[in-house]
Coordinates of C-alpha atoms and ligand atoms in Angstrom, one line a residue:
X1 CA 53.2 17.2 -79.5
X2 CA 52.2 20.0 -77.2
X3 CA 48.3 20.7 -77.7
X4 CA 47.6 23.7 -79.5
X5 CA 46.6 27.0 -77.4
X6 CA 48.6 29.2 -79.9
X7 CA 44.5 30.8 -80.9
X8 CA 44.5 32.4 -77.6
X9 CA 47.9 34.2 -78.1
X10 CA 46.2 36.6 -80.3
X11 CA 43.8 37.8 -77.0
X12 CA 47.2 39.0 -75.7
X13 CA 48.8 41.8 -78.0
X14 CA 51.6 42.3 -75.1
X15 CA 53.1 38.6 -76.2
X16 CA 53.9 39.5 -79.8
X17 CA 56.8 41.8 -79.5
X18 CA 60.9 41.8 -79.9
X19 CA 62.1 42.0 -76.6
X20 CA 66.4 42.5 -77.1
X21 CA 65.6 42.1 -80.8
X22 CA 64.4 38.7 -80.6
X23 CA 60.6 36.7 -80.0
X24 CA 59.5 37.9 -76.3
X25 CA 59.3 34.3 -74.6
X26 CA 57.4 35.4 -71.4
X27 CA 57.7 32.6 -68.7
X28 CA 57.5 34.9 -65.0
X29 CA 54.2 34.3 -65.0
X30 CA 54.1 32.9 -61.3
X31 CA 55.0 36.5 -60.6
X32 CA 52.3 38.0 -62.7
X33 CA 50.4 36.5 -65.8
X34 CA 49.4 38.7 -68.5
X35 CA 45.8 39.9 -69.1
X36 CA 43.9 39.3 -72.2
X37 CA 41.9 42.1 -74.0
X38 CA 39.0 40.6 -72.4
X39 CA 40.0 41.6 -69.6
X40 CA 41.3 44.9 -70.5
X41 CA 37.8 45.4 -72.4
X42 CA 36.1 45.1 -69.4
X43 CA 38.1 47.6 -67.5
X44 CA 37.5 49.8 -70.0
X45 CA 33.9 49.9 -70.3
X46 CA 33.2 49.7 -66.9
X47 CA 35.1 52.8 -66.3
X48 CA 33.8 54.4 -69.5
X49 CA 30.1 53.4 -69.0
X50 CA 29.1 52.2 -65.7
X51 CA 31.5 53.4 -62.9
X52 CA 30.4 54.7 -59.4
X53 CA 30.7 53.8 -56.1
X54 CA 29.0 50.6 -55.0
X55 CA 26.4 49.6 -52.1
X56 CA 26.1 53.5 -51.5
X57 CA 24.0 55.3 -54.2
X58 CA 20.2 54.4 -55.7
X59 CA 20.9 56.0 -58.8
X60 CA 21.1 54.1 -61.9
X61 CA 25.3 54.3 -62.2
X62 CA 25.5 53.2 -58.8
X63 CA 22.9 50.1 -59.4
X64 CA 25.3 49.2 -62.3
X65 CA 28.6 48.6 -60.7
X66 CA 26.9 47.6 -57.5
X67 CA 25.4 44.4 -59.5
X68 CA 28.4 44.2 -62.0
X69 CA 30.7 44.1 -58.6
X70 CA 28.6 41.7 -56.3
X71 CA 28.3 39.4 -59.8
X72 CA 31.4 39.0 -59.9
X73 CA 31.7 37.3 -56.8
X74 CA 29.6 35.0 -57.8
X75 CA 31.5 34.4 -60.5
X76 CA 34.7 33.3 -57.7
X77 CA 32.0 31.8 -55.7
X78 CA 31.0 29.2 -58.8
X79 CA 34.7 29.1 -59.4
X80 CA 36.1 27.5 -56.3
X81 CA 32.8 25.7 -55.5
X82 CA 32.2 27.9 -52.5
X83 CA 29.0 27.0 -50.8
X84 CA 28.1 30.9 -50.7
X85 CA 28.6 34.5 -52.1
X86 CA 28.6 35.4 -47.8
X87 CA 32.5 33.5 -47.7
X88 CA 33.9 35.6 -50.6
X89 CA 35.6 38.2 -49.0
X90 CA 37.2 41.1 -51.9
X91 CA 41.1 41.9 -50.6
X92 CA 44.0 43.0 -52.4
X93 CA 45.8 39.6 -52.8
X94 CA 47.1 36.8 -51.5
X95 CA 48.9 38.5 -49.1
X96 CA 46.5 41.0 -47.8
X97 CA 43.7 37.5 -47.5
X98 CA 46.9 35.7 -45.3
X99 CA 47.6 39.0 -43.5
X100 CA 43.5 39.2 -42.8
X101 CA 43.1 35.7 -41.0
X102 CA 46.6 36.3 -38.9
X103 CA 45.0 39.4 -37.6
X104 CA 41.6 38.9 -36.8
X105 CA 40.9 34.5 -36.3
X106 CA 44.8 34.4 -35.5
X107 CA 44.4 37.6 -32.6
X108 CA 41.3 36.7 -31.9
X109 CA 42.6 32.6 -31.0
X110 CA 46.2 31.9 -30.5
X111 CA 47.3 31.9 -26.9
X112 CA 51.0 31.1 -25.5
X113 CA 51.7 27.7 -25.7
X114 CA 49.5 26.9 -28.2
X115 CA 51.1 25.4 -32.3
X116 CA 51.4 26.9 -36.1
X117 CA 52.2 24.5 -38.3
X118 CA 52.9 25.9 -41.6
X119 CA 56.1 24.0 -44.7
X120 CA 59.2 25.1 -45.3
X121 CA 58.1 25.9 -49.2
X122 CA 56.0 28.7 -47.9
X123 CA 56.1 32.1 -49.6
X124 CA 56.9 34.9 -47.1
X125 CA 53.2 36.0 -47.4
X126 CA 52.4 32.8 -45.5
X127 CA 54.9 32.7 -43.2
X128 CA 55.9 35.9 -42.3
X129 CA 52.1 36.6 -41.0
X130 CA 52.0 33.4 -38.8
X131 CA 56.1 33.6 -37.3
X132 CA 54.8 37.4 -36.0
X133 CA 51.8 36.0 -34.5
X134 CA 53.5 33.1 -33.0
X135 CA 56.4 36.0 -31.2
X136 CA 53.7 37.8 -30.2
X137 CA 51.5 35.4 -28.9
X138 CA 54.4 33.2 -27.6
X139 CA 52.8 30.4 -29.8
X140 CA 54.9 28.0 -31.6
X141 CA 55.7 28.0 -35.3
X142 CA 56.2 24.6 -36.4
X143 CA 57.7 23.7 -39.9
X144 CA 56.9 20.5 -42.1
X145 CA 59.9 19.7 -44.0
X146 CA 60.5 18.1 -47.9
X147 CA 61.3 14.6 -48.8
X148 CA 64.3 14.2 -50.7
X149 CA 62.4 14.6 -54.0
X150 CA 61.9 17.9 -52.8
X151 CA 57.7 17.2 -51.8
X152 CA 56.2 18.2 -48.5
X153 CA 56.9 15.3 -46.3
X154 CA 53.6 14.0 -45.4
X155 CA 54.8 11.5 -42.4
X156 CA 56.6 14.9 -40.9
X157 CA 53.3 16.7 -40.9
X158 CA 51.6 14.1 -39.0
X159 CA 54.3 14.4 -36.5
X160 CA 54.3 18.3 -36.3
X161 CA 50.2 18.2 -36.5
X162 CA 49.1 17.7 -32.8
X163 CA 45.9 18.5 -30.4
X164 CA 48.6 21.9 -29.7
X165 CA 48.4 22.8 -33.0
X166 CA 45.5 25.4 -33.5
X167 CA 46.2 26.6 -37.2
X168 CA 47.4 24.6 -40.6
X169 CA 48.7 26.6 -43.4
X170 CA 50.4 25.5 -46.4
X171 CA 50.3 26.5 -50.1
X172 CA 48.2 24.6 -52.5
X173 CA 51.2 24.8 -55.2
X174 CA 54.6 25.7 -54.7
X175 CA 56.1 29.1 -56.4
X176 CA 59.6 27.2 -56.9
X177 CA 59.2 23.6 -56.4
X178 CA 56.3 23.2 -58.5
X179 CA 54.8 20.8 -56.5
X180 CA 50.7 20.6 -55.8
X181 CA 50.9 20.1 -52.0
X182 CA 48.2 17.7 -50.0
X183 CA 45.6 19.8 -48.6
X184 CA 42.9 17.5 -48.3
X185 CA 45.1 15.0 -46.1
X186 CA 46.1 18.2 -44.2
X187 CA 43.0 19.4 -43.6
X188 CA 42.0 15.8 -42.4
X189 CA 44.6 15.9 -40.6
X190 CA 44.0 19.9 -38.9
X191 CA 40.4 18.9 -38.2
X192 CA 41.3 16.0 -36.5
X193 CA 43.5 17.6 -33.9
X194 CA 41.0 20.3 -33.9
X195 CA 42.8 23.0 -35.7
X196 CA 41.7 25.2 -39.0
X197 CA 43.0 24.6 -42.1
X198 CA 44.2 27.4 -44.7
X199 CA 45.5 27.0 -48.3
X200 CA 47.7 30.0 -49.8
X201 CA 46.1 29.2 -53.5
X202 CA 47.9 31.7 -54.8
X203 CA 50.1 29.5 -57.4
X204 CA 47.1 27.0 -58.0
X205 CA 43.6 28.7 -58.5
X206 CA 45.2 30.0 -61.8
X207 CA 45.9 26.7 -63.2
X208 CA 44.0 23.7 -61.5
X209 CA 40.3 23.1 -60.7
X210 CA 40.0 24.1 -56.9
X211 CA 37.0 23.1 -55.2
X212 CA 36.9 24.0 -51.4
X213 CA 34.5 21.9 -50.6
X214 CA 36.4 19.2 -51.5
X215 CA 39.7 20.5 -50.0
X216 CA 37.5 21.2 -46.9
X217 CA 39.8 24.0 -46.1
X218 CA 38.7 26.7 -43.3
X219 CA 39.9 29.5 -45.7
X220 CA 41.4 29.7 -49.5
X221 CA 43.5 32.4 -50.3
X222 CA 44.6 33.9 -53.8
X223 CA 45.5 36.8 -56.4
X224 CA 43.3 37.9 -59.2
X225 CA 46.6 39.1 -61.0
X226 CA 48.4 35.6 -61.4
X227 CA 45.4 34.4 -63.5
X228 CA 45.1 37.3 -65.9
X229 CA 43.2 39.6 -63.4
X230 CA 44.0 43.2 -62.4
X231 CA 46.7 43.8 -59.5
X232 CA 45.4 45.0 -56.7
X233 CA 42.3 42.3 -56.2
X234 CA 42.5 39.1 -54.9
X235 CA 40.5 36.7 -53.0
X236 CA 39.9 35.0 -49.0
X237 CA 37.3 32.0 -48.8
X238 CA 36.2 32.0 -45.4
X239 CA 33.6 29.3 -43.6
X240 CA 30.8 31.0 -42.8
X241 CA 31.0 30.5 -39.1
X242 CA 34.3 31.1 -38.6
X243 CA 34.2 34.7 -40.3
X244 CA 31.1 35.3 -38.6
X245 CA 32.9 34.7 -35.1
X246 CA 36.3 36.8 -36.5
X247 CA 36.3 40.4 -35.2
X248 CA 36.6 42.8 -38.6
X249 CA 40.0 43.0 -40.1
X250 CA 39.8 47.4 -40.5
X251 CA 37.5 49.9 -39.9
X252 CA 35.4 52.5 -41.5
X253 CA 32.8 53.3 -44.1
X254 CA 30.9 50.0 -45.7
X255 CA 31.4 47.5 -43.2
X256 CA 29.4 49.0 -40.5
X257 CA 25.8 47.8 -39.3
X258 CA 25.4 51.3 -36.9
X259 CA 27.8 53.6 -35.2
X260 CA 27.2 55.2 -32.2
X261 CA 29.1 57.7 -30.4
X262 CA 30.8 55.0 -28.3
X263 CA 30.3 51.5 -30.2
X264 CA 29.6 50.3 -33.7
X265 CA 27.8 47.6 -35.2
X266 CA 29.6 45.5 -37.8
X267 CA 27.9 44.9 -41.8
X268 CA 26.5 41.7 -42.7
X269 CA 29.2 39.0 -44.0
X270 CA 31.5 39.8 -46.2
X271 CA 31.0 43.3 -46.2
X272 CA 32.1 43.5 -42.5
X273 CA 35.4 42.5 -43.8
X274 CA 35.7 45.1 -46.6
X275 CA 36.4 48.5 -45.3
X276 CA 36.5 51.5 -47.6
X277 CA 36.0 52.1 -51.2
X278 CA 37.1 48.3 -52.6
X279 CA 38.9 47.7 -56.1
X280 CA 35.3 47.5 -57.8
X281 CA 36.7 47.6 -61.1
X282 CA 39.8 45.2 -59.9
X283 CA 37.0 42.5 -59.0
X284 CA 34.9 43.3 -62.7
X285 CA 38.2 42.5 -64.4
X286 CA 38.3 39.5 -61.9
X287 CA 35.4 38.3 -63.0
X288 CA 36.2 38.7 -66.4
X289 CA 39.6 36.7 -66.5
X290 CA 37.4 33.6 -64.8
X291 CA 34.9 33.9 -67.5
X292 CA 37.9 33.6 -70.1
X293 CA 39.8 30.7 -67.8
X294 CA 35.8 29.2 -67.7
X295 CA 35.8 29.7 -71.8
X296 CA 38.5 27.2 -72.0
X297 CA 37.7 25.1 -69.1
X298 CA 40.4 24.9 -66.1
X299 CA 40.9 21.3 -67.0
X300 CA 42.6 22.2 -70.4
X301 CA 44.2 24.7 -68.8
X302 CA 46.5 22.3 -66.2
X303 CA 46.4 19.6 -69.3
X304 CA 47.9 21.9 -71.2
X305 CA 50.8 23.1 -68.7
X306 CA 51.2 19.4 -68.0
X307 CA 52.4 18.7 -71.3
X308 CA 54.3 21.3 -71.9
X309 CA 56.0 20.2 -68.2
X310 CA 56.2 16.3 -69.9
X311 CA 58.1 18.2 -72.6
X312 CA 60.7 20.6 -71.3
X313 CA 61.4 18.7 -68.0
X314 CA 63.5 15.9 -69.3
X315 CA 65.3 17.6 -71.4
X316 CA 66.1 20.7 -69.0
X317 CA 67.4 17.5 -66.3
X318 CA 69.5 16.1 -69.6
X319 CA 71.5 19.3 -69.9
X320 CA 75.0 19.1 -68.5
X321 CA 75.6 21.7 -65.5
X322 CA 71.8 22.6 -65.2
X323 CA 70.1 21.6 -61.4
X324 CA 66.4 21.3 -61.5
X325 CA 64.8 22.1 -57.9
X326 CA 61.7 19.9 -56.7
X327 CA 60.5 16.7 -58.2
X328 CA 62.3 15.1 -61.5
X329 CA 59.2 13.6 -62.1
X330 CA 57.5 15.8 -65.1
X331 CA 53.8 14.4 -63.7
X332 CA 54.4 15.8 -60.5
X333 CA 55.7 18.7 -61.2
X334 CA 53.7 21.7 -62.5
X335 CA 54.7 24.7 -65.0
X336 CA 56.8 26.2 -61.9
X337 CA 60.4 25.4 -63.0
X338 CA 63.5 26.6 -60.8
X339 CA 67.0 25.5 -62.2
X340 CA 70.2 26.8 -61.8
X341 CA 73.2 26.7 -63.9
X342 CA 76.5 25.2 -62.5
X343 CA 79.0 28.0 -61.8
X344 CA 76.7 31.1 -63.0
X345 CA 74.6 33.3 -60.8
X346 CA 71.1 33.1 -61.3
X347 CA 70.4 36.8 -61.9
X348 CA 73.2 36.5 -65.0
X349 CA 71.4 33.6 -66.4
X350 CA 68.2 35.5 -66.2
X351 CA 70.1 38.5 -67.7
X352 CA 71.8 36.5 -70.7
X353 CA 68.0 35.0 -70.8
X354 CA 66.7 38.3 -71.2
X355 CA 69.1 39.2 -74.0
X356 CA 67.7 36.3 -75.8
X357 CA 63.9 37.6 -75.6
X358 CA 63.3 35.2 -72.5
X359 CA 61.6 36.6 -69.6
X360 CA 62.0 34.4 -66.1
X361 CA 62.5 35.5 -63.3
X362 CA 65.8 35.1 -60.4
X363 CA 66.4 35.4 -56.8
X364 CA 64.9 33.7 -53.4
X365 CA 61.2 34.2 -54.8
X366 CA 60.0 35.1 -51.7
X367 CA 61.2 31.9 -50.0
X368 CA 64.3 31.9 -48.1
X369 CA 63.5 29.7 -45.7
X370 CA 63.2 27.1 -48.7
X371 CA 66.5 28.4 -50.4
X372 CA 68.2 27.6 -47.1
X373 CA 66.4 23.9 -46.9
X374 CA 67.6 23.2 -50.9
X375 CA 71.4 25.1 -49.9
X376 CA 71.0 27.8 -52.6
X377 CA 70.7 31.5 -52.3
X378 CA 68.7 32.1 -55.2
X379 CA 67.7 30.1 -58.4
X380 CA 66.1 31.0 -61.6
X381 CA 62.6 30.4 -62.2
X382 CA 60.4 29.9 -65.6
X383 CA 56.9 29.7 -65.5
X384 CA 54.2 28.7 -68.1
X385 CA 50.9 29.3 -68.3
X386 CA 47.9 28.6 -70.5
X387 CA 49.2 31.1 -73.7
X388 CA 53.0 29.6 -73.1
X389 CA 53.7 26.7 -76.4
X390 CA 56.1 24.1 -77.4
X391 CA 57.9 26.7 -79.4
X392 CA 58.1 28.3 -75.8
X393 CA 59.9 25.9 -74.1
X394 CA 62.5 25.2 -77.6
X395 CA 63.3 28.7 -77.0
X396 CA 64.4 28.6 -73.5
X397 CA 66.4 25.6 -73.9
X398 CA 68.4 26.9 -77.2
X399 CA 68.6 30.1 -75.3
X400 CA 70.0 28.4 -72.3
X401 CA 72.1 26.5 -74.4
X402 CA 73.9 30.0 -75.8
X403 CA 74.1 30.9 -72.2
X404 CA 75.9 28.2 -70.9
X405 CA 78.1 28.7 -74.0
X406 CA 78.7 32.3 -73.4
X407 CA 79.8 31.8 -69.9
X408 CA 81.9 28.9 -70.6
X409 CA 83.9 30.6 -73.5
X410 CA 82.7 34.1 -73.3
X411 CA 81.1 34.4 -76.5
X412 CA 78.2 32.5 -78.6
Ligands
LIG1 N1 51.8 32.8 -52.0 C1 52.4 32.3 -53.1 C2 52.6 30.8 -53.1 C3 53.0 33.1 -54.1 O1 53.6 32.5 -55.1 C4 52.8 34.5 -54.0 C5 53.4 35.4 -55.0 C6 52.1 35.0 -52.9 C7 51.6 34.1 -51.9 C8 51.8 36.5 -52.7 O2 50.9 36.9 -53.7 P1 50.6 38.5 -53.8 O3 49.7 38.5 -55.0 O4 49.9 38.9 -52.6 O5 51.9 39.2 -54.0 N2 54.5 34.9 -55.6 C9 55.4 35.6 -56.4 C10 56.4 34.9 -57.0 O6 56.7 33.7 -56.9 N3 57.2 35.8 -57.7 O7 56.6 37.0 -57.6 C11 55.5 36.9 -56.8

């Protein structure tokens, strides 16, 4: 029996709907989770009550969303154990965070010659940033592969991590495998050939305990928007001496110390990095989907997803014609599920899915480097998360059941 999360359903009105005439059954959440109207709430009021510019003004509005904004990165702070507020930089996501350390630490310390070392799982936002660097730099880009249980293949990373090698970055959790990768090791394994480490947390702050410390990553990257938070806002955890020593990723109002008429000061960390009128009320709503996550406690959350995995996993390997991607093995394998259907295009499934109220998503998922190491060109992909339940997972595989059906005899 699947624990029961089925109170917190009612904090999310957008999950009780007919979708195609049937029970929406939203599973895409490693593309975007939904928010809850605490969330929403928060929005609301701090755009009805308290909204104004922050770190500019002394009067009273100003003071509000200046305290309301800087509290809440505290709250990400206290989240992923982060020894201070000064290594919480504000960005627009994952992929703005990845893009930021490529162009400032990367420009700023990758010379010809010198090593990348990123896996094959990574999600263009981690990859793309680093394979420009490397052409432009005439740095290497070096990729660890999978085991054949579809995991990242530890013994290859010790081979690709050298004294050449000058930056690690892998995902924490994989958007299509569904694997939890081995940062710690890596980072042991960076440090020890004197390179930085970065995690791309974008499919694992939402649903495991993170603790950077821990990790000891150089820098933690993720997206307020796959754990209930407003698009638009998302996260980089930075050492404190390394984004000290990083020039500033853009320039303008808010991150400056002085301007001259020929040179500039830069702001105080992490201002320096956060150019421009920020997401203030992205980072509020932030802040409020890690109070709700905190409510529950994160280690409910992955127990939760874990059973619902130990439940659906089997039985989605058991049925005939249907290929599972990544591990077999429902304890190492998170609520990330890709699976494709013998014979049957992946966008169809997801269409025929779709007809039956089920929401997943199809295509490369932003990895085609992967889809080329597993020899597809696309899969499908369902994805739990916390509000997700038993009666979930029955849904997809009775609906995947018509689907095969349909295909095979063209009616259900
Ligand atoms: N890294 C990983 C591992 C991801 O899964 C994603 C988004 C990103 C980075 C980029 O995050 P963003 O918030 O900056 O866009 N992944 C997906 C996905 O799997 N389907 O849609 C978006």
């Amino acid at each position: 029996m699947v624990s029961n999360f089925e109170e917190h359903r009612a904090d999310f009105p957008i999950l009780d709907q007919r979708v195609n005439d049937e029970r929406l059954v939203y599973l895409d959440n490693a593309a975007t989770a939904q928010r809850p109207n605490q969330v929403v709430d928060a929005l609301v009021h701090f755009y009805q009550h308290d909204n104004a510019n922050v770190h500019r003004g002394v009067h009273t509005l100003a003071e509000r969303a200046t305290t309301q904004y800087e509290a809440a990165r505290t709250k990400v702070q206290a989240f992923i154990n982060a020894p201070k507020t000064d290594e919480i930089v504000f960005t627009k996501g994952t992929t703005d965070s990845l893009n930021l350390i490529a162009s400032t630490y990367g420009e700023a310390n990758i010379q010809a010659g010198d090593e990348i070392v990123i896996s094959i799982m990574e999600h263009h936002s981690n990859l793309i940033p680093w394979q420009q660097l490397a052409l432009k730099k005439h740095a290497t880009l070096k990729y660890i592969e999978l085991t054949p249980t579809g995991e990242l293949d530890l013994a290859d990373a010790k081979q690709k991590i050298t004294p050449k090698t000058k930056i690690v970055s892998v995902t924490h959790a994989s958007n299509v495998l569904g694997t939890v990768n081995p940062i710690k090791e890596l980072a042991q394994l960076a440090h020890a050939n004197g390179a930085i480490m970065i995690a791309d947390g974008a499919q694992a702050a939402p649903h495991m305990l993170v603790d950077v410390q821990d990790l000891d990553v150089d820098f933690y990257a993720f997206s307020g928007h796959k754990m209930m938070g407003p698009t638009g806002i998302g996260v980089l955890y930075g050492r404190e001496a390394l984004l000290q020593a990083m020039p500033p990723y853009q320039y303008g109002g808010e991150m400056i110390g002085f301007v001259h008429r020929d040179n500039s000061t830069w702001a105080e960390l992490p201002w320096k990095f956060e150019a421009g009128t920020q997401n203030i009320a992205g980072a509020i709503g932030l802040g409020a989907a890690i109070d709700y996550l905190n409510a529950i406690g994160m280690a409910q959350v992955q127990a939760h997803e874990q059973q619902l995995v130990d439940y659906l996993l089997p039985k989605l390997i058991a049925m005939p014609g249907v290929t599972v991607y990544g591990p077999q093995d429902p304890q190492r394998h998170t609520g990330v599920i890709a699976f494709n259907i013998d014979g049957l295009h992946p966008h169809d499934a997801a269409t025929a899915l779709d007809m039956e109220g089920v929401a997943v998503r199809a295509g490369h998922h932003c990895a085609q480097p992967l889809m080329e190491a597993l020899g597809v060109v696309a899969t499908a992909r369902a994805s739990f998360y916390l509000y997700n339940t038993q009666a979930d997972a029955d849904q997809l595989l009775t609906s995947l059941q018509a689907t095969k059906e349909f295909f095979k005899h063209g009616t259900v």
